[in-house]
Tab-separated table of C-alpha atoms in Angstrom:
chain	number	residue	atom	x	y	z
A	192	MET	CA	111.874	76.907	38.228
A	193	THR	CA	111.212	80.167	40.468
A	194	MET	CA	108.587	80.035	43.195
A	195	PRO	CA	106.613	82.794	43.287
A	196	ALA	CA	106.746	85.151	46.221
A	197	LEU	CA	104.299	84.572	48.896
A	198	PRO	CA	101.482	86.964	49.499
A	199	ALA	CA	101.677	89.050	52.487
A	200	LEU	CA	98.872	87.761	54.796
A	201	PRO	CA	96.561	90.612	56.241
A	202	GLU	CA	96.505	90.669	60.131
A	203	THR	CA	93.377	90.094	61.830
A	204	PRO	CA	92.713	93.125	63.962
A	205	SER	CA	92.860	92.858	67.695
A	206	PHE	CA	89.905	92.142	69.828
A	207	ARG	CA	92.065	93.077	73.012
A	208	LEU	CA	91.395	96.415	74.964
A	209	GLU	CA	94.510	96.890	76.850
A	210	GLY	CA	95.325	100.670	77.759
A	211	ARG	CA	91.589	101.342	77.351
A	212	ARG	CA	88.948	102.405	79.661
A	213	ALA	CA	85.530	101.560	79.761
A	214	LEU	CA	81.962	102.417	81.151
A	215	VAL	CA	78.963	100.188	81.467
A	216	THR	CA	75.862	101.237	82.641
A	217	GLY	CA	73.168	99.308	84.581
A	218	ALA	CA	76.115	96.969	85.430
A	219	GLY	CA	75.083	95.343	88.551
A	220	ARG	CA	73.676	92.098	87.004
A	221	GLY	CA	72.507	90.465	84.221
A	222	ILE	CA	73.493	92.018	80.910
A	223	GLY	CA	75.458	94.804	82.039
A	224	LEU	CA	77.564	92.466	84.327
A	225	ALA	CA	78.177	90.328	81.463
A	226	ALA	CA	79.272	93.289	79.400
A	227	ALA	CA	81.619	94.533	81.977
A	228	ALA	CA	83.072	90.959	82.565
A	229	ALA	CA	83.719	90.599	79.001
A	230	LEU	CA	85.353	93.978	78.694
A	231	ALA	CA	87.487	93.353	81.431
A	232	GLY	CA	88.500	89.746	80.169
A	233	ALA	CA	89.760	91.624	77.106
A	234	GLY	CA	91.934	94.029	79.074
A	235	ALA	CA	89.867	97.148	79.461
A	236	ALA	CA	89.565	99.007	82.814
A	237	VAL	CA	86.139	99.064	83.464
A	238	THR	CA	83.915	101.616	85.314
A	239	LEU	CA	80.684	99.570	86.247
A	240	ALA	CA	77.617	102.151	87.010
A	241	ALA	CA	74.144	101.307	88.760
A	242	ARG	CA	71.825	102.931	91.366
A	243	SER	CA	72.575	100.297	93.899
A	244	ARG	CA	75.781	100.675	95.971
A	245	ASP	CA	76.074	97.344	97.250
A	246	GLU	CA	75.378	95.472	94.213
A	247	ILE	CA	77.608	97.524	91.973
A	248	GLU	CA	80.565	97.325	94.585
A	249	ALA	CA	80.104	93.730	94.518
A	250	ALA	CA	79.993	93.361	91.070
A	251	ALA	CA	83.200	95.239	90.717
A	252	ALA	CA	84.726	93.108	93.320
A	253	ALA	CA	83.873	89.981	91.376
A	254	ILE	CA	85.871	90.977	88.481
A	255	ARG	CA	88.802	92.573	90.539
A	256	GLY	CA	88.816	88.853	91.845
A	257	ALA	CA	88.763	87.194	88.604
A	258	GLY	CA	91.900	89.434	87.524
A	259	GLY	CA	90.106	92.134	85.982
A	260	GLU	CA	90.261	95.880	86.271
A	261	ALA	CA	87.150	97.314	87.591
A	262	GLU	CA	85.741	100.170	89.860
A	263	ALA	CA	82.100	101.121	90.979
A	264	LEU	CA	80.140	104.061	90.266
A	265	VAL	CA	76.797	104.742	91.718
A	266	LEU	CA	74.681	106.569	89.304
A	267	ASP	CA	71.133	106.846	88.359
A	268	VAL	CA	70.970	107.410	84.479
A	269	ALA	CA	67.897	108.944	84.938
A	270	ASP	CA	69.164	111.781	86.828
A	271	VAL	CA	70.656	113.590	83.755
A	272	PRO	CA	72.499	116.465	85.792
A	273	ALA	CA	74.105	113.994	88.124
A	274	LEU	CA	75.209	111.671	85.075
A	275	GLN	CA	76.619	114.577	83.190
A	276	ALA	CA	78.413	115.523	86.285
A	277	ALA	CA	79.752	112.158	86.741
A	278	ILE	CA	81.201	111.747	83.406
A	279	ALA	CA	82.447	115.306	83.103
A	280	ALA	CA	84.546	114.549	86.268
A	281	ARG	CA	86.306	111.751	84.693
A	282	PRO	CA	88.987	111.147	81.670
A	283	ALA	CA	87.259	110.148	78.506
A	284	PHE	CA	86.145	106.451	77.961
A	285	HIS	CA	87.085	104.478	75.072
A	286	ALA	CA	84.182	102.419	75.135
A	287	PHE	CA	80.687	103.005	76.365
A	288	VAL	CA	77.936	100.243	77.041
A	289	ASN	CA	74.831	102.286	77.401
A	290	ASN	CA	72.692	99.218	79.040
A	291	ALA	CA	70.644	100.972	81.785
A	292	GLY	CA	66.907	100.668	81.053
A	293	THR	CA	63.435	99.238	82.049
A	294	ASN	CA	60.110	98.024	80.875
A	295	ARG	CA	56.493	98.250	82.273
A	296	PRO	CA	54.812	95.746	80.303
A	297	ALA	CA	51.047	96.824	79.348
A	298	ARG	CA	48.396	96.533	76.658
A	299	PHE	CA	48.280	99.679	74.551
A	300	ASP	CA	45.051	100.729	75.845
A	301	GLN	CA	46.163	100.364	79.558
A	302	VAL	CA	49.186	102.347	79.651
A	303	THR	CA	49.286	104.710	81.873
A	304	VAL	CA	50.864	108.255	81.665
A	305	GLU	CA	53.550	107.514	84.516
A	306	ASP	CA	54.403	104.327	83.031
A	307	PHE	CA	55.309	106.061	79.601
A	308	ASP	CA	57.249	108.830	81.662
A	309	ALA	CA	59.214	106.017	83.627
A	310	VAL	CA	60.441	104.149	80.875
A	311	MET	CA	60.977	107.045	78.295
A	312	ALA	CA	62.938	108.702	81.278
A	313	LEU	CA	65.276	106.071	81.268
A	314	ASN	CA	65.387	104.264	78.093
A	315	THR	CA	65.461	107.411	75.845
A	316	ARG	CA	66.161	110.618	77.666
A	317	GLY	CA	68.680	109.204	80.193
A	318	CYS	CA	70.480	106.965	77.394
A	319	PHE	CA	70.468	109.714	75.118
A	320	PHE	CA	72.120	112.255	77.367
A	321	ALA	CA	74.360	109.669	78.718
A	322	ALA	CA	75.578	108.972	75.384
A	323	GLN	CA	76.298	112.507	74.876
A	324	ALA	CA	77.846	113.098	77.722
A	325	VAL	CA	80.603	110.536	76.907
A	326	ALA	CA	80.772	111.588	73.513
A	327	GLN	CA	81.708	115.040	74.779
A	328	ARG	CA	84.556	113.687	76.936
A	329	MET	CA	85.863	111.559	73.666
A	330	MET	CA	85.771	114.878	71.557
A	331	ALA	CA	87.317	117.086	74.052
A	332	GLU	CA	90.298	114.406	74.568
A	333	GLY	CA	90.632	113.391	71.078
A	334	VAL	CA	89.527	109.879	72.142
A	335	ARG	CA	88.401	107.769	68.740
A	336	GLY	CA	85.789	105.718	70.928
A	337	SER	CA	83.200	103.388	70.545
A	338	ILE	CA	79.644	103.577	72.019
A	339	ILE	CA	77.361	100.507	72.315
A	340	ASN	CA	73.548	101.317	72.836
A	341	ILE	CA	71.830	98.267	74.408
A	342	SER	CA	68.562	98.237	72.204
A	343	SER	CA	66.644	95.303	71.747
A	344	GLN	CA	64.927	93.053	68.973
A	345	MET	CA	61.796	95.414	69.642
A	346	GLY	CA	63.457	98.167	68.367
A	347	HIS	CA	63.033	96.521	65.064
A	348	VAL	CA	59.503	94.787	65.370
A	349	GLY	CA	56.568	94.902	67.634
A	350	GLY	CA	54.952	93.009	70.427
A	351	PRO	CA	52.298	92.462	72.647
A	352	ASN	CA	52.123	94.601	75.760
A	353	ARG	CA	55.171	96.660	74.689
A	354	GLY	CA	54.077	99.525	73.244
A	355	VAL	CA	56.154	101.924	75.410
A	356	TYR	CA	59.077	99.831	75.477
A	357	CYS	CA	59.017	99.356	71.571
A	358	ALA	CA	58.754	103.229	71.179
A	359	SER	CA	62.096	103.691	73.389
A	360	LYS	CA	63.798	101.151	71.513
A	361	TRP	CA	62.886	102.374	67.865
A	362	ALA	CA	63.666	105.606	69.133
A	363	MET	CA	67.220	104.663	70.282
A	364	GLU	CA	67.739	102.584	66.837
A	365	GLY	CA	67.168	106.150	65.582
A	366	TRP	CA	69.287	108.524	67.481
A	367	THR	CA	71.994	105.973	67.350
A	368	LYS	CA	71.843	106.317	63.466
A	369	ALA	CA	71.984	110.021	63.573
A	370	MET	CA	74.709	110.406	66.088
A	371	ALA	CA	76.827	107.880	64.093
A	372	ILE	CA	76.870	110.608	61.213
A	373	ASP	CA	77.355	113.394	63.587
A	374	LEU	CA	80.229	112.009	65.363
A	375	ALA	CA	81.956	110.140	62.699
A	376	PRO	CA	84.200	113.231	61.790
A	377	PHE	CA	85.535	112.639	65.409
A	378	GLY	CA	86.569	109.003	64.913
A	379	ILE	CA	83.662	108.126	67.275
A	380	ARG	CA	81.708	105.104	66.348
A	381	ALA	CA	78.176	104.408	67.740
A	382	ASN	CA	76.186	100.915	67.438
A	383	THR	CA	73.292	99.299	68.702
A	384	ILE	CA	73.285	95.546	69.989
A	385	GLY	CA	69.776	94.331	69.854
A	386	PRO	CA	69.038	91.099	72.027
A	387	THR	CA	66.296	88.928	72.179
A	388	PHE	CA	64.812	87.560	75.421
A	389	ILE	CA	67.778	86.959	77.557
A	390	GLU	CA	67.413	84.846	80.754
A	391	THR	CA	68.556	86.890	83.822
A	392	PRO	CA	67.632	87.240	87.447
A	393	LEU	CA	65.211	89.946	86.412
A	394	THR	CA	63.577	88.159	83.389
A	395	LYS	CA	63.604	84.681	84.902
A	396	PRO	CA	60.421	84.849	86.971
A	397	PHE	CA	58.510	85.938	83.727
A	398	PHE	CA	59.468	82.382	81.934
A	399	GLU	CA	57.787	80.685	84.969
A	400	ASN	CA	54.693	81.424	82.873
A	401	ALA	CA	54.208	78.532	80.526
A	402	ALA	CA	52.489	80.329	77.808
A	403	PHE	CA	54.716	83.152	77.705
A	404	LYS	CA	57.793	80.744	77.710
A	405	ASP	CA	56.386	78.933	74.890
A	406	TRP	CA	55.228	82.260	72.784
A	407	VAL	CA	58.937	83.360	73.085
A	408	LEU	CA	60.413	79.928	72.209
A	409	SER	CA	57.792	80.004	69.380
A	410	LYS	CA	59.451	83.070	68.004
A	411	ILE	CA	63.146	82.465	68.495
A	412	LYS	CA	64.399	80.434	65.740
A	413	LEU	CA	67.280	78.745	67.335
A	414	GLY	CA	64.831	77.103	69.898
A	415	ARG	CA	66.066	78.481	73.086
A	416	LEU	CA	66.340	81.545	75.477
A	417	GLY	CA	69.390	83.857	75.358
A	418	GLN	CA	71.944	83.740	77.928
A	419	VAL	CA	74.093	86.847	78.733
A	420	THR	CA	77.094	84.915	77.585
A	421	ASP	CA	75.614	85.161	73.964
A	422	LEU	CA	76.258	89.121	74.132
A	423	MET	CA	79.563	89.030	75.690
A	424	GLY	CA	81.301	88.662	72.165
A	425	ALA	CA	79.203	91.351	70.521
A	426	VAL	CA	80.118	93.688	73.001
A	427	VAL	CA	84.092	93.081	72.777
A	428	PHE	CA	83.586	93.018	69.000
A	429	LEU	CA	81.958	96.324	68.846
A	430	ALA	CA	84.283	97.893	71.724
A	431	SER	CA	87.464	96.782	69.813
A	432	ASP	CA	89.363	97.513	66.626
A	433	ALA	CA	87.883	94.544	65.000
A	434	SER	CA	84.783	96.531	64.263
A	435	ALA	CA	86.550	99.572	63.106
A	436	LEU	CA	84.344	100.222	59.907
A	437	MET	CA	81.002	99.902	61.903
A	438	THR	CA	78.872	102.896	62.608
A	439	GLY	CA	75.478	103.634	62.562
A	440	SER	CA	74.898	99.693	62.730
A	441	ALA	CA	72.605	97.406	64.465
A	442	LEU	CA	73.795	94.131	65.701
A	443	VAL	CA	71.070	92.026	66.338
A	444	VAL	CA	71.457	89.111	68.617
A	445	ASP	CA	67.939	87.296	68.631
A	446	GLY	CA	68.405	83.995	67.617
A	447	GLY	CA	66.411	84.553	64.414
A	448	TRP	CA	63.321	86.446	66.043
A	449	THR	CA	63.495	89.119	63.559
A	450	ALA	CA	64.126	87.006	60.338
A	451	GLU	CA	60.575	86.311	59.475
């Protein structure tokens, strides 16, 4: 009896990023540093951007010390002209993690104009034009790249004392879908990652409030706070060929918060 020919197996797309350049904003600590470390660990040459020179240089040095390729860029994403100039002066990136962001929690009736303007200036205006500047360089050099906007579960639901933050992240979800449509003909993909509450040096003090921590844990169906390591795989996935058919999508890493 003749044995049938064995089927040709499809090859798993690579998660590796050798030969590619990546930019991460807000990269001095927390989610941004984790994203930069993940990309470098996958083989990318990573540019870490943040406002604090000492912090960002130390972060880049730590990645180099672990065997990765990293450089520091002192940059305020809210300063759009400086941001545009810095990106225009560099070769196109293959991946961009648009992570810079802020929050000023306040009940809706107590939000000030100053707080509204500060949050929207960075989370919406700054991040929008950062993505635009990166995309323009990709288009100019014919790079088929990946733009990863760090949104939030709060870009899909509401939350107490988060009127402005929700507004900024719902806006990001919207313009990510629109930019995905505009950039698809150039082979440039755009997606969001929507984390739940992640335990970082910045957020850790909030969890010292037992009532707040209990509320957060009651909403996260897996019953624990997020860690920056929970996002690292998602970043590499969206930056790599493994997600080649994904654009205009939201990858929500929220422990089940938005499932209900």
